[in-house]
Amino acid sequence: MKLSTVTTGVIGLAGSVIAQTDSTPFVDADTGITFQSYTSTDGITYRLALPAEASGDAGYDVILQIVAPTELGWAGWAWGGAMTYNPLTVVWKDGDSVQFSSRQATGYYVPATYDDAKYTVLKGTGVNETHFKFTALCTGCASWTDFDGNPYILNGAGDTNFAYAFSNTPVEEPANPESGFSIHDNVGRWIHDLAGARSDQFEEWVTTNTPA
Ligand code: HEM
């Protein structure tokens, strides 16, 4: 256990170790949604909002948002905190619009299309001079079948480890969600506050941000 290696300042450290997450609350002006938001040192932002009742007992929908510099090739979010056997959300810019692709990797090669996560693109998706931004409702991002074939559900009442990956190289066919792309230039992990991402306004946010 981590704390046993701490020899000085145990009390102060214990508090900060236990409370530590990398995400903070953020109100998105385009959608009015309050997300728990994490920005990597590479300048890519990953945001999440959950329903109030999200727990580890049943699957639930999520609203995710990714904001990335326009010059990026692609950005990916690994919902289980690793490359393989969990849902991957991959996004890139296609001219003036944003393309998304649902994937899952079964090895360390281009992840295949993954049909068990369904996305509804929401308002708050588009491209400006500096960034592209993707906002979507996802069914199947917070639960999946793990390597051993067992159902896995993110515990919405706690914190969780997510992982990201990105490449500066453009994807092969930007207009095609099944496009091939090349390996990441960097990967990383962060701890996201899921309990803090929950809100009883979730359904309202989905309704007000679903394009007519
Ligand atoms: C062309 C596509 C891709 C290739 C060829 C590729 C290949 C690899 C390789 C070779 C490693 C190193 C394994 C090791 O040394 O342990 C790795 C690690 C990793 N990749 Fe990918 N990758 C691809 C796409 C992606 C995507 C789309 C994501 C996420 C959305 C991702 C997330 C990760 C993560 C988080 C790691 C760290 C190790 C782990 O957690 O498994 N990769 N990848």
mmCIF file of C-alpha atoms and ligand atoms in Angstrom:
data_model
loop_
_atom_site.group_PDB
_atom_site.id
_atom_site.type_symbol
_atom_site.label_atom_id
_atom_site.label_comp_id
_atom_site.label_asym_id
_atom_site.label_seq_id
_atom_site.Cartn_x
_atom_site.Cartn_y
_atom_site.Cartn_z
ATOM 1 C CA MET A 1 0.000 0.000 0.000
ATOM 2 C CA LYS A 2 1.206 3.430 -1.021
ATOM 3 C CA LEU A 3 1.014 5.166 2.375
ATOM 4 C CA SER A 4 3.367 2.703 4.064
ATOM 5 C CA THR A 5 6.247 4.215 2.092
ATOM 6 C CA VAL A 6 5.510 7.672 3.526
ATOM 7 C CA THR A 7 7.743 8.300 6.519
ATOM 8 C CA THR A 8 7.199 11.988 7.184
ATOM 9 C CA GLY A 9 4.187 14.262 7.062
ATOM 10 C CA VAL A 10 1.884 11.258 7.058
ATOM 11 C CA ILE A 11 -1.251 13.044 8.181
ATOM 12 C CA GLY A 12 -1.095 15.907 5.717
ATOM 13 C CA LEU A 13 -0.128 13.638 2.848
ATOM 14 C CA ALA A 14 -2.785 11.079 3.611
ATOM 15 C CA GLY A 15 -5.484 13.698 3.143
ATOM 16 C CA SER A 16 -4.185 14.898 -0.190
ATOM 17 C CA VAL A 17 -3.437 11.421 -1.526
ATOM 18 C CA ILE A 18 -6.961 10.213 -0.844
ATOM 19 C CA ALA A 19 -8.666 13.315 -2.218
ATOM 20 C CA GLN A 20 -6.542 13.616 -5.332
ATOM 21 C CA THR A 21 -8.180 13.665 -8.753
ATOM 22 C CA ASP A 22 -6.965 15.380 -11.897
ATOM 23 C CA SER A 23 -10.339 16.743 -13.020
ATOM 24 C CA THR A 24 -12.060 19.955 -11.956
ATOM 25 C CA PRO A 25 -15.566 21.375 -12.539
ATOM 26 C CA PHE A 26 -16.023 23.355 -15.749
ATOM 27 C CA VAL A 27 -19.123 25.087 -17.125
ATOM 28 C CA ASP A 28 -19.174 24.897 -20.925
ATOM 29 C CA ALA A 29 -20.658 28.101 -22.370
ATOM 30 C CA ASP A 30 -21.759 26.429 -25.643
ATOM 31 C CA THR A 31 -23.981 23.850 -23.944
ATOM 32 C CA GLY A 32 -24.548 25.074 -20.387
ATOM 33 C CA ILE A 33 -23.286 21.695 -19.170
ATOM 34 C CA THR A 34 -21.168 21.454 -16.029
ATOM 35 C CA PHE A 35 -18.461 18.869 -16.705
ATOM 36 C CA GLN A 36 -15.641 17.396 -14.696
ATOM 37 C CA SER A 37 -12.782 18.483 -16.947
ATOM 38 C CA TYR A 38 -9.174 17.357 -17.377
ATOM 39 C CA THR A 39 -6.588 18.955 -19.669
ATOM 40 C CA SER A 40 -3.435 16.954 -20.395
ATOM 41 C CA THR A 41 -0.012 18.579 -20.538
ATOM 42 C CA ASP A 42 -0.362 18.221 -24.305
ATOM 43 C CA GLY A 43 -3.273 20.686 -24.264
ATOM 44 C CA ILE A 44 -6.107 18.255 -25.022
ATOM 45 C CA THR A 45 -9.191 18.440 -22.804
ATOM 46 C CA TYR A 46 -11.449 15.537 -21.787
ATOM 47 C CA ARG A 47 -14.785 16.327 -20.105
ATOM 48 C CA LEU A 48 -17.508 14.194 -18.604
ATOM 49 C CA ALA A 49 -21.029 14.669 -17.221
ATOM 50 C CA LEU A 50 -23.071 11.823 -15.707
ATOM 51 C CA PRO A 51 -26.658 11.277 -14.579
ATOM 52 C CA ALA A 52 -27.296 11.732 -10.845
ATOM 53 C CA GLU A 53 -28.068 8.026 -10.422
ATOM 54 C CA ALA A 54 -24.890 6.782 -12.178
ATOM 55 C CA SER A 55 -23.431 3.975 -10.091
ATOM 56 C CA GLY A 56 -21.474 0.771 -10.455
ATOM 57 C CA ASP A 57 -24.654 -1.333 -10.386
ATOM 58 C CA ALA A 58 -26.184 -0.610 -13.763
ATOM 59 C CA GLY A 59 -25.080 0.815 -17.070
ATOM 60 C CA TYR A 60 -25.691 4.508 -17.675
ATOM 61 C CA ASP A 61 -25.283 7.088 -20.414
ATOM 62 C CA VAL A 62 -22.618 9.784 -20.300
ATOM 63 C CA ILE A 63 -22.051 13.127 -21.970
ATOM 64 C CA LEU A 64 -18.466 13.527 -23.091
ATOM 65 C CA GLN A 65 -16.640 16.464 -24.570
ATOM 66 C CA ILE A 66 -13.168 16.539 -26.144
ATOM 67 C CA VAL A 67 -11.425 19.800 -27.084
ATOM 68 C CA ALA A 68 -8.219 19.594 -29.128
ATOM 69 C CA PRO A 69 -5.964 21.892 -31.171
ATOM 70 C CA THR A 70 -6.933 21.976 -34.880
ATOM 71 C CA GLU A 71 -3.455 20.849 -35.979
ATOM 72 C CA LEU A 72 -3.821 17.521 -34.169
ATOM 73 C CA GLY A 73 -4.148 14.312 -36.233
ATOM 74 C CA TRP A 74 -6.469 12.486 -33.847
ATOM 75 C CA ALA A 75 -7.283 12.316 -30.132
ATOM 76 C CA GLY A 76 -8.502 9.239 -28.272
ATOM 77 C CA TRP A 77 -10.160 8.513 -24.929
ATOM 78 C CA ALA A 78 -9.771 5.012 -23.456
ATOM 79 C CA TRP A 79 -12.642 4.441 -21.028
ATOM 80 C CA GLY A 80 -10.956 1.611 -19.149
ATOM 81 C CA GLY A 81 -7.629 3.402 -18.749
ATOM 82 C CA ALA A 82 -5.724 1.135 -21.168
ATOM 83 C CA MET A 83 -5.522 0.518 -24.882
ATOM 84 C CA THR A 84 -7.113 -2.914 -25.138
ATOM 85 C CA TYR A 85 -10.524 -4.399 -24.309
ATOM 86 C CA ASN A 86 -12.374 -1.205 -23.462
ATOM 87 C CA PRO A 87 -14.308 1.373 -25.503
ATOM 88 C CA LEU A 88 -12.147 3.940 -27.301
ATOM 89 C CA THR A 89 -13.544 7.247 -28.513
ATOM 90 C CA VAL A 90 -11.399 8.650 -31.312
ATOM 91 C CA VAL A 91 -12.028 12.121 -32.791
ATOM 92 C CA TRP A 92 -10.448 14.229 -35.501
ATOM 93 C CA LYS A 93 -11.144 17.290 -37.609
ATOM 94 C CA ASP A 94 -12.579 16.853 -41.109
ATOM 95 C CA GLY A 95 -12.408 20.279 -42.712
ATOM 96 C CA ASP A 96 -14.997 22.398 -40.893
ATOM 97 C CA SER A 97 -16.558 19.484 -39.079
ATOM 98 C CA VAL A 98 -15.612 16.959 -36.442
ATOM 99 C CA GLN A 99 -15.514 13.231 -37.125
ATOM 100 C CA PHE A 100 -15.821 10.639 -34.369
ATOM 101 C CA SER A 101 -15.107 6.943 -34.399
ATOM 102 C CA SER A 102 -16.050 4.230 -31.907
ATOM 103 C CA ARG A 103 -13.243 1.664 -31.611
ATOM 104 C CA GLN A 104 -11.937 -1.201 -29.546
ATOM 105 C CA ALA A 105 -8.440 -2.671 -29.618
ATOM 106 C CA THR A 106 -7.791 -6.361 -29.053
ATOM 107 C CA GLY A 107 -4.048 -5.852 -29.477
ATOM 108 C CA TYR A 108 -1.502 -3.120 -30.077
ATOM 109 C CA TYR A 109 -2.550 -2.332 -33.627
ATOM 110 C CA VAL A 110 -5.195 -0.106 -35.259
ATOM 111 C CA PRO A 111 -8.353 -0.578 -33.139
ATOM 112 C CA ALA A 112 -11.382 -2.003 -34.955
ATOM 113 C CA THR A 113 -14.775 -0.316 -35.167
ATOM 114 C CA TYR A 114 -16.788 -0.996 -31.992
ATOM 115 C CA ASP A 115 -20.587 -1.192 -32.296
ATOM 116 C CA ASP A 116 -21.456 -1.520 -28.600
ATOM 117 C CA ALA A 117 -20.960 2.187 -27.929
ATOM 118 C CA LYS A 118 -23.515 4.499 -29.582
ATOM 119 C CA TYR A 119 -22.991 8.229 -29.904
ATOM 120 C CA THR A 120 -25.467 11.068 -30.438
ATOM 121 C CA VAL A 121 -23.607 14.213 -31.430
ATOM 122 C CA LEU A 122 -24.769 17.200 -29.364
ATOM 123 C CA LYS A 123 -24.491 20.963 -29.718
ATOM 124 C CA GLY A 124 -21.059 22.106 -28.679
ATOM 125 C CA THR A 125 -19.469 20.261 -31.606
ATOM 126 C CA GLY A 126 -17.513 22.212 -34.209
ATOM 127 C CA VAL A 127 -14.278 23.781 -35.350
ATOM 128 C CA ASN A 128 -12.939 27.299 -34.744
ATOM 129 C CA GLU A 129 -9.596 28.990 -35.560
ATOM 130 C CA THR A 130 -7.680 27.168 -32.866
ATOM 131 C CA HIS A 131 -9.578 24.111 -31.707
ATOM 132 C CA PHE A 132 -12.067 21.442 -32.610
ATOM 133 C CA LYS A 133 -14.618 20.360 -30.085
ATOM 134 C CA PHE A 134 -16.711 17.194 -29.882
ATOM 135 C CA THR A 135 -19.707 16.851 -27.564
ATOM 136 C CA ALA A 136 -21.849 13.705 -27.507
ATOM 137 C CA LEU A 137 -24.190 11.520 -25.545
ATOM 138 C CA CYS A 138 -22.724 8.029 -25.352
ATOM 139 C CA THR A 139 -24.539 4.802 -24.530
ATOM 140 C CA GLY A 140 -21.945 2.118 -23.901
ATOM 141 C CA CYS A 141 -18.923 4.225 -22.948
ATOM 142 C CA ALA A 142 -19.356 3.571 -19.214
ATOM 143 C CA SER A 143 -19.812 -0.208 -19.449
ATOM 144 C CA TRP A 144 -18.305 -2.982 -21.530
ATOM 145 C CA THR A 145 -17.188 -6.606 -21.515
ATOM 146 C CA ASP A 146 -13.685 -7.019 -20.140
ATOM 147 C CA PHE A 147 -10.872 -9.286 -21.354
ATOM 148 C CA ASP A 148 -12.262 -12.246 -19.379
ATOM 149 C CA GLY A 149 -15.752 -11.766 -20.823
ATOM 150 C CA ASN A 150 -17.205 -10.268 -17.644
ATOM 151 C CA PRO A 151 -19.407 -7.161 -17.600
ATOM 152 C CA TYR A 152 -17.595 -4.094 -16.303
ATOM 153 C CA ILE A 153 -19.313 -0.861 -15.243
ATOM 154 C CA LEU A 154 -17.515 2.344 -14.266
ATOM 155 C CA ASN A 155 -18.285 3.217 -10.657
ATOM 156 C CA GLY A 156 -20.058 6.564 -11.003
ATOM 157 C CA ALA A 157 -19.859 7.118 -7.241
ATOM 158 C CA GLY A 158 -16.047 7.303 -7.159
ATOM 159 C CA ASP A 159 -12.936 8.243 -9.103
ATOM 160 C CA THR A 160 -11.600 6.345 -12.078
ATOM 161 C CA ASN A 161 -8.494 6.024 -14.211
ATOM 162 C CA PHE A 162 -8.943 7.014 -17.840
ATOM 163 C CA ALA A 163 -6.272 7.028 -20.535
ATOM 164 C CA TYR A 164 -5.687 9.189 -23.562
ATOM 165 C CA ALA A 165 -3.685 8.872 -26.750
ATOM 166 C CA PHE A 166 -3.084 11.253 -29.629
ATOM 167 C CA SER A 167 -1.170 11.617 -32.862
ATOM 168 C CA ASN A 168 -0.060 14.669 -34.780
ATOM 169 C CA THR A 169 -0.341 12.708 -38.034
ATOM 170 C CA PRO A 170 -3.659 13.147 -39.892
ATOM 171 C CA VAL A 171 -5.878 10.081 -40.294
ATOM 172 C CA GLU A 172 -5.935 8.457 -43.734
ATOM 173 C CA GLU A 173 -9.549 9.325 -44.713
ATOM 174 C CA PRO A 174 -10.900 12.159 -42.542
ATOM 175 C CA ALA A 175 -14.486 11.816 -43.863
ATOM 176 C CA ASN A 176 -14.631 8.099 -43.014
ATOM 177 C CA PRO A 177 -15.238 7.060 -39.384
ATOM 178 C CA GLU A 178 -13.657 3.696 -40.193
ATOM 179 C CA SER A 179 -10.472 5.376 -41.414
ATOM 180 C CA GLY A 180 -7.074 3.937 -40.678
ATOM 181 C CA PHE A 181 -4.587 6.044 -38.699
ATOM 182 C CA SER A 182 -1.090 5.723 -37.369
ATOM 183 C CA ILE A 183 0.182 5.055 -33.841
ATOM 184 C CA HIS A 184 0.062 7.707 -31.107
ATOM 185 C CA ASP A 185 2.819 10.204 -30.457
ATOM 186 C CA ASN A 186 1.932 10.102 -26.775
ATOM 187 C CA VAL A 187 -0.302 8.304 -24.283
ATOM 188 C CA GLY A 188 -1.135 9.107 -20.669
ATOM 189 C CA ARG A 189 -3.486 8.450 -17.793
ATOM 190 C CA TRP A 190 -5.466 10.616 -15.428
ATOM 191 C CA ILE A 191 -7.843 10.237 -12.503
ATOM 192 C CA HIS A 192 -11.333 11.591 -13.172
ATOM 193 C CA ASP A 193 -13.843 12.510 -10.464
ATOM 194 C CA LEU A 194 -16.970 10.605 -11.514
ATOM 195 C CA ALA A 195 -18.993 11.352 -8.385
ATOM 196 C CA GLY A 196 -18.434 15.059 -9.017
ATOM 197 C CA ALA A 197 -19.489 14.631 -12.654
ATOM 198 C CA ARG A 198 -23.005 13.531 -11.633
ATOM 199 C CA SER A 199 -25.921 15.930 -11.935
ATOM 200 C CA ASP A 200 -29.701 15.806 -11.761
ATOM 201 C CA GLN A 201 -29.679 18.190 -14.751
ATOM 202 C CA PHE A 202 -28.274 15.451 -17.012
ATOM 203 C CA GLU A 203 -31.543 14.679 -18.856
ATOM 204 C CA GLU A 204 -32.266 18.380 -19.318
ATOM 205 C CA TRP A 205 -28.766 18.918 -20.767
ATOM 206 C CA VAL A 206 -29.340 16.095 -23.242
ATOM 207 C CA THR A 207 -32.698 17.558 -24.315
ATOM 208 C CA THR A 208 -31.541 21.142 -24.679
ATOM 209 C CA ASN A 209 -28.394 20.144 -26.582
ATOM 210 C CA THR A 210 -29.851 17.573 -28.976
ATOM 211 C CA PRO A 211 -29.946 19.208 -32.428
ATOM 212 C CA ALA A 212 -33.488 19.553 -33.847
HETATM 213 C C1 HEM B 1 -2.782 2.771 -35.174
HETATM 214 C C2 HEM B 1 -3.320 2.700 -33.965
HETATM 215 C C3 HEM B 1 -2.556 2.271 -32.765
HETATM 216 C C4 HEM B 1 -1.424 1.511 -32.632
HETATM 217 C C5 HEM B 1 -0.600 0.871 -33.722
HETATM 218 C C6 HEM B 1 -1.111 1.416 -31.206
HETATM 219 C C7 HEM B 1 -0.036 0.732 -30.668
HETATM 220 C C8 HEM B 1 0.341 0.747 -29.350
HETATM 221 C C9 HEM B 1 1.541 0.150 -28.806
HETATM 222 C C10 HEM B 1 2.571 -0.627 -29.626
HETATM 223 C C11 HEM B 1 1.570 0.420 -27.491
HETATM 224 C C12 HEM B 1 2.689 0.039 -26.516
HETATM 225 C C13 HEM B 1 2.394 -1.194 -25.740
HETATM 226 C C14 HEM B 1 3.426 -1.387 -24.655
HETATM 227 O O1 HEM B 1 4.605 -1.048 -24.860
HETATM 228 O O2 HEM B 1 3.043 -1.846 -23.578
HETATM 229 C C15 HEM B 1 0.374 1.165 -27.161
HETATM 230 C C16 HEM B 1 0.035 1.623 -25.906
HETATM 231 C C17 HEM B 1 -1.110 2.333 -25.606
HETATM 232 N N1 HEM B 1 -2.096 2.731 -26.484
HETATM 233 FE FE1 HEM B 1 -2.084 2.409 -28.488
HETATM 234 N N2 HEM B 1 -2.048 2.122 -30.513
HETATM 235 C C18 HEM B 1 -2.954 2.633 -31.414
HETATM 236 C C19 HEM B 1 -4.073 3.377 -31.121
HETATM 237 C C20 HEM B 1 -4.501 3.732 -29.849
HETATM 238 C C21 HEM B 1 -5.704 4.455 -29.539
HETATM 239 C C22 HEM B 1 -6.750 4.915 -30.563
HETATM 240 C C23 HEM B 1 -5.754 4.610 -28.174
HETATM 241 C C24 HEM B 1 -6.782 5.281 -27.298
HETATM 242 C C25 HEM B 1 -7.845 5.866 -27.696
HETATM 243 C C26 HEM B 1 -4.563 3.980 -27.633
HETATM 244 C C27 HEM B 1 -4.214 3.954 -26.297
HETATM 245 C C28 HEM B 1 -3.068 3.398 -25.788
HETATM 246 C C29 HEM B 1 -2.705 3.443 -24.383
HETATM 247 C C30 HEM B 1 -3.512 4.089 -23.279
HETATM 248 C C31 HEM B 1 -1.469 2.775 -24.271
HETATM 249 C C32 HEM B 1 -0.648 2.556 -22.987
HETATM 250 C C33 HEM B 1 -0.528 1.115 -22.650
HETATM 251 C C34 HEM B 1 -1.865 0.486 -22.333
HETATM 252 O O3 HEM B 1 -2.575 1.068 -21.513
HETATM 253 O O4 HEM B 1 -2.226 -0.525 -22.941
HETATM 254 N N3 HEM B 1 -3.831 3.451 -28.673
HETATM 255 N N4 HEM B 1 -0.345 1.362 -28.307
#
